[in-house]
mmCIF file with all atom_site columns, C-alpha atoms in Angstrom:
data_model
loop_
_atom_site.group_PDB
_atom_site.id
_atom_site.type_symbol
_atom_site.label_atom_id
_atom_site.label_alt_id
_atom_site.label_comp_id
_atom_site.label_asym_id
_atom_site.label_entity_id
_atom_site.label_seq_id
_atom_site.pdbx_PDB_ins_code
_atom_site.Cartn_x
_atom_site.Cartn_y
_atom_site.Cartn_z
_atom_site.occupancy
_atom_site.B_iso_or_equiv
_atom_site.pdbx_formal_charge
_atom_site.auth_seq_id
_atom_site.auth_comp_id
_atom_site.auth_asym_id
_atom_site.auth_atom_id
_atom_site.pdbx_PDB_model_num
ATOM 1  C CA . UNK A 1 1  ? 11.868 130.440 148.603 1.00 94.00 ? 1  UNK A CA 1
ATOM 2  C CA . UNK A 1 2  ? 11.878 127.421 146.304 1.00 97.00 ? 2  UNK A CA 1
ATOM 3  C CA . UNK A 1 3  ? 14.594 125.737 148.373 1.00 98.00 ? 3  UNK A CA 1
ATOM 4  C CA . UNK A 1 4  ? 12.650 126.451 151.591 1.00 97.00 ? 4  UNK A CA 1
ATOM 5  C CA . UNK A 1 5  ? 9.587  124.706 150.154 1.00 97.00 ? 5  UNK A CA 1
ATOM 6  C CA . UNK A 1 6  ? 11.685 121.634 149.288 1.00 97.00 ? 6  UNK A CA 1
ATOM 7  C CA . UNK A 1 7  ? 13.337 121.547 152.707 1.00 97.00 ? 7  UNK A CA 1
ATOM 8  C CA . UNK A 1 8  ? 9.989  121.946 154.477 1.00 97.00 ? 8  UNK A CA 1
ATOM 9  C CA . UNK A 1 9  ? 8.464  119.109 152.461 1.00 97.00 ? 9  UNK A CA 1
ATOM 10 C CA . UNK A 1 10 ? 11.385 116.846 153.397 1.00 97.00 ? 10 UNK A CA 1
ATOM 11 C CA . UNK A 1 11 ? 11.171 117.762 157.086 1.00 96.00 ? 11 UNK A CA 1
ATOM 12 C CA . UNK A 1 12 ? 7.418  117.213 157.022 1.00 97.00 ? 12 UNK A CA 1
ATOM 13 C CA . UNK A 1 13 ? 8.014  113.670 155.780 1.00 96.00 ? 13 UNK A CA 1
ATOM 14 C CA . UNK A 1 14 ? 10.476 112.910 158.584 1.00 96.00 ? 14 UNK A CA 1
ATOM 15 C CA . UNK A 1 15 ? 8.193  114.473 161.195 1.00 96.00 ? 15 UNK A CA 1
ATOM 16 C CA . UNK A 1 16 ? 5.256  112.419 159.961 1.00 97.00 ? 16 UNK A CA 1
ATOM 17 C CA . UNK A 1 17 ? 7.268  109.208 160.412 1.00 96.00 ? 17 UNK A CA 1
ATOM 18 C CA . UNK A 1 18 ? 8.225  110.105 163.988 1.00 96.00 ? 18 UNK A CA 1
ATOM 19 C CA . UNK A 1 19 ? 4.676  111.204 164.862 1.00 96.00 ? 19 UNK A CA 1
ATOM 20 C CA . UNK A 1 20 ? 3.144  108.055 163.373 1.00 96.00 ? 20 UNK A CA 1
ATOM 21 C CA . UNK A 1 21 ? 5.546  105.826 165.314 1.00 95.00 ? 21 UNK A CA 1
ATOM 22 C CA . UNK A 1 22 ? 4.817  107.593 168.581 1.00 96.00 ? 22 UNK A CA 1
ATOM 23 C CA . UNK A 1 23 ? 1.040  107.636 168.143 1.00 96.00 ? 23 UNK A CA 1
ATOM 24 C CA . UNK A 1 24 ? 1.018  104.035 166.927 1.00 96.00 ? 24 UNK A CA 1
ATOM 25 C CA . UNK A 1 25 ? 3.030  102.937 169.953 1.00 95.00 ? 25 UNK A CA 1
ATOM 26 C CA . UNK A 1 26 ? 0.624  104.769 172.269 1.00 96.00 ? 26 UNK A CA 1
ATOM 27 C CA . UNK A 1 27 ? -2.412 103.213 170.599 1.00 96.00 ? 27 UNK A CA 1
ATOM 28 C CA . UNK A 1 28 ? -0.911 99.718  170.808 1.00 95.00 ? 28 UNK A CA 1
ATOM 29 C CA . UNK A 1 29 ? 0.053  100.236 174.439 1.00 95.00 ? 29 UNK A CA 1
ATOM 30 C CA . UNK A 1 30 ? -3.441 101.362 175.412 1.00 94.00 ? 30 UNK A CA 1
ATOM 31 C CA . UNK A 1 31 ? -4.883 98.124  174.037 1.00 94.00 ? 31 UNK A CA 1
ATOM 32 C CA . UNK A 1 32 ? -2.512 95.948  176.071 1.00 92.00 ? 32 UNK A CA 1
ATOM 33 C CA . UNK A 1 33 ? -0.781 97.923  178.850 1.00 92.00 ? 33 UNK A CA 1
ATOM 34 C CA . UNK A 1 34 ? 2.415  96.148  179.839 1.00 91.00 ? 34 UNK A CA 1
ATOM 35 C CA . UNK A 1 35 ? 5.222  97.349  182.110 1.00 92.00 ? 35 UNK A CA 1
ATOM 36 C CA . UNK A 1 36 ? 7.978  95.925  179.892 1.00 94.00 ? 36 UNK A CA 1
ATOM 37 C CA . UNK A 1 37 ? 6.810  98.000  176.896 1.00 93.00 ? 37 UNK A CA 1
ATOM 38 C CA . UNK A 1 38 ? 7.132  101.310 178.755 1.00 94.00 ? 38 UNK A CA 1
ATOM 39 C CA . UNK A 1 39 ? 10.813 102.062 177.938 1.00 95.00 ? 39 UNK A CA 1
ATOM 40 C CA . UNK A 1 40 ? 10.295 101.721 174.178 1.00 94.00 ? 40 UNK A CA 1
ATOM 41 C CA . UNK A 1 41 ? 7.114  103.774 174.381 1.00 96.00 ? 41 UNK A CA 1
ATOM 42 C CA . UNK A 1 42 ? 8.799  106.515 176.422 1.00 96.00 ? 42 UNK A CA 1
ATOM 43 C CA . UNK A 1 43 ? 11.646 106.568 173.918 1.00 96.00 ? 43 UNK A CA 1
ATOM 44 C CA . UNK A 1 44 ? 9.240  107.142 171.021 1.00 96.00 ? 44 UNK A CA 1
ATOM 45 C CA . UNK A 1 45 ? 7.436  109.902 172.933 1.00 97.00 ? 45 UNK A CA 1
ATOM 46 C CA . UNK A 1 46 ? 10.717 111.572 173.931 1.00 96.00 ? 46 UNK A CA 1
ATOM 47 C CA . UNK A 1 47 ? 11.992 111.528 170.347 1.00 95.00 ? 47 UNK A CA 1
ATOM 48 C CA . UNK A 1 48 ? 8.795  113.210 169.190 1.00 96.00 ? 48 UNK A CA 1
ATOM 49 C CA . UNK A 1 49 ? 9.158  115.829 171.936 1.00 96.00 ? 49 UNK A CA 1
ATOM 50 C CA . UNK A 1 50 ? 12.810 116.401 171.075 1.00 96.00 ? 50 UNK A CA 1
ATOM 51 C CA . UNK A 1 51 ? 11.893 117.128 167.467 1.00 95.00 ? 51 UNK A CA 1
ATOM 52 C CA . UNK A 1 52 ? 9.105  119.430 168.704 1.00 95.00 ? 52 UNK A CA 1
ATOM 53 C CA . UNK A 1 53 ? 6.365  117.247 167.244 1.00 95.00 ? 53 UNK A CA 1
ATOM 54 C CA . UNK A 1 54 ? 4.864  117.044 170.729 1.00 95.00 ? 54 UNK A CA 1
ATOM 55 C CA . UNK A 1 55 ? 5.258  119.827 173.268 1.00 97.00 ? 55 UNK A CA 1
ATOM 56 C CA . UNK A 1 56 ? 7.548  118.827 176.156 1.00 97.00 ? 56 UNK A CA 1
ATOM 57 C CA . UNK A 1 57 ? 4.732  119.156 178.689 1.00 98.00 ? 57 UNK A CA 1
ATOM 58 C CA . UNK A 1 58 ? 2.391  117.071 176.526 1.00 97.00 ? 58 UNK A CA 1
ATOM 59 C CA . UNK A 1 59 ? 5.021  114.337 176.347 1.00 97.00 ? 59 UNK A CA 1
ATOM 60 C CA . UNK A 1 60 ? 5.360  114.381 180.138 1.00 97.00 ? 60 UNK A CA 1
ATOM 61 C CA . UNK A 1 61 ? 1.590  114.246 180.533 1.00 97.00 ? 61 UNK A CA 1
ATOM 62 C CA . UNK A 1 62 ? 1.300  111.299 178.138 1.00 96.00 ? 62 UNK A CA 1
ATOM 63 C CA . UNK A 1 63 ? 4.029  109.377 179.945 1.00 96.00 ? 63 UNK A CA 1
ATOM 64 C CA . UNK A 1 64 ? 2.382  110.030 183.305 1.00 96.00 ? 64 UNK A CA 1
ATOM 65 C CA . UNK A 1 65 ? -1.041 108.871 182.144 1.00 96.00 ? 65 UNK A CA 1
ATOM 66 C CA . UNK A 1 66 ? 0.331  105.765 180.471 1.00 95.00 ? 66 UNK A CA 1
ATOM 67 C CA . UNK A 1 67 ? 2.254  104.849 183.628 1.00 95.00 ? 67 UNK A CA 1
ATOM 68 C CA . UNK A 1 68 ? -0.955 105.219 185.637 1.00 95.00 ? 68 UNK A CA 1
ATOM 69 C CA . UNK A 1 69 ? -2.663 102.897 183.163 1.00 92.00 ? 69 UNK A CA 1
ATOM 70 C CA . UNK A 1 70 ? -0.084 100.181 183.923 1.00 92.00 ? 70 UNK A CA 1
ATOM 71 C CA . UNK A 1 71 ? -0.394 100.662 187.668 1.00 90.00 ? 71 UNK A CA 1
ATOM 72 C CA . UNK A 1 72 ? -4.177 100.409 187.501 1.00 84.00 ? 72 UNK A CA 1
ATOM 73 C CA . UNK A 1 73 ? -4.087 96.934  185.923 1.00 72.00 ? 73 UNK A CA 1
#
């Protein structure tokens, strides 16, 4: 059980990094929506979904809404 606690703490650190990058990218994008920033943003969201930080459907929903935001402007 001691090893599990150590492993979980390490994974939590990695997950926090991925989550922070994805959420930070989303926040930045919402301030200045730009079509050329979409691929990098989608990549960050997909990585978070792949590591199960975001649910797959939530990632799809985020990408859809952010694309609409670009099309609106």
